[in-house]
XYZ file of C-alpha atoms in Angstrom:
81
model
C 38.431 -98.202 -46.404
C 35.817 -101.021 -47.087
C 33.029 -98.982 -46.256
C 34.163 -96.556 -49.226
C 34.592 -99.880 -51.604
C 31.617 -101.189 -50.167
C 29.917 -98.112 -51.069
C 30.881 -97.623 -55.129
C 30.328 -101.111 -56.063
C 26.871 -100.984 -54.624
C 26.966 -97.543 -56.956
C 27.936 -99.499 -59.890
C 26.619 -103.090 -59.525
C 23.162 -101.550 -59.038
C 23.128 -98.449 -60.832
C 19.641 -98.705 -62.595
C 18.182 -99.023 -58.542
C 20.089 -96.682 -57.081
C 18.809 -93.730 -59.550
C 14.768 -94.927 -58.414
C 15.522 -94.805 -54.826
C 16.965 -91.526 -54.016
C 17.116 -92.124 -50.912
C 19.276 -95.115 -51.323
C 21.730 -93.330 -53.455
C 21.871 -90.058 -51.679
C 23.278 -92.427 -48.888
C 25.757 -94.118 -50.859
C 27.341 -91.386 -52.742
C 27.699 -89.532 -49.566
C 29.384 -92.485 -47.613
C 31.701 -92.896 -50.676
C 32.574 -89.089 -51.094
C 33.117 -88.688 -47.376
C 35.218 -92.314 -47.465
C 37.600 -91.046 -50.233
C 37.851 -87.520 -48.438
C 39.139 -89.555 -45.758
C 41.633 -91.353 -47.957
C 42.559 -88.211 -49.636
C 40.933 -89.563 -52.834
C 39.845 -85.812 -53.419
C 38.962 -86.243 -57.208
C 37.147 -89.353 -55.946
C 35.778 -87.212 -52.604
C 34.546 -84.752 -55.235
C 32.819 -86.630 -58.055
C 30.590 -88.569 -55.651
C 29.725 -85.467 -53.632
C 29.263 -83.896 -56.544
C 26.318 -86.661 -57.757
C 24.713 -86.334 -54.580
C 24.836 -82.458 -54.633
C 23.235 -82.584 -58.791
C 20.822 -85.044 -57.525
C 19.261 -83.362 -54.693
C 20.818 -79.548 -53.894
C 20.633 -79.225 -50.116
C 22.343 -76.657 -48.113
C 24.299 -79.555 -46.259
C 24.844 -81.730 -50.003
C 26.695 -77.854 -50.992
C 28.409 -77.810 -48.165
C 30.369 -81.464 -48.143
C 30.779 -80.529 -51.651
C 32.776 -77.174 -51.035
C 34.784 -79.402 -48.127
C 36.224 -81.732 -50.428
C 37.349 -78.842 -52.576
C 39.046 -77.067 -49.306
C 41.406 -80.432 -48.390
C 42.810 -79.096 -45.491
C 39.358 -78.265 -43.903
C 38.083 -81.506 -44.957
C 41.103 -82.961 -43.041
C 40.530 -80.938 -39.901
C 36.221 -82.082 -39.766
C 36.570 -85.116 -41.592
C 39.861 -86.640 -40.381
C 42.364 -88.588 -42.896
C 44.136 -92.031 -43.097
């Protein structure tokens, strides 16, 4: 999925950014831990979901967290490939 590529380069490439805007990276771990989710990248799914849920724990940061540890749930909200 190129939006899930698209998403952990910019996580990479621009690390040192991404930590000062929170915004910013709150955004892009999410897209990239809901993109492998979809792929059934769940190790993938879970390590970016769980950076956004250490960075700023939110009820709704917990809870895409928890979905990528219940795969088949995931797969039923989130959809697969």
């Amino acid at each position: 999925c190129s939006s899930d590529l698209a998403a952990e380069l910019m996580l990479s490439v621009h690390a040192g950014i991404m930590q000062i805007d929170g915004v910013l990276y709150e955004r892009h771990c999410a897209v990239a831990g809901v993109s492998a989710a979809r792929l059934g990248e769940w190790g993938r799914a879970r390590r970016h979901l769980w950076a956004l849920l250490r960075r700023r724990p939110t009820p709704r940061h917990l809870a895409r967290w928890l979905l990528a540890c219940v795969p088949p749930l995931a797969r039923r909200l989130w959809g697969s490939a």
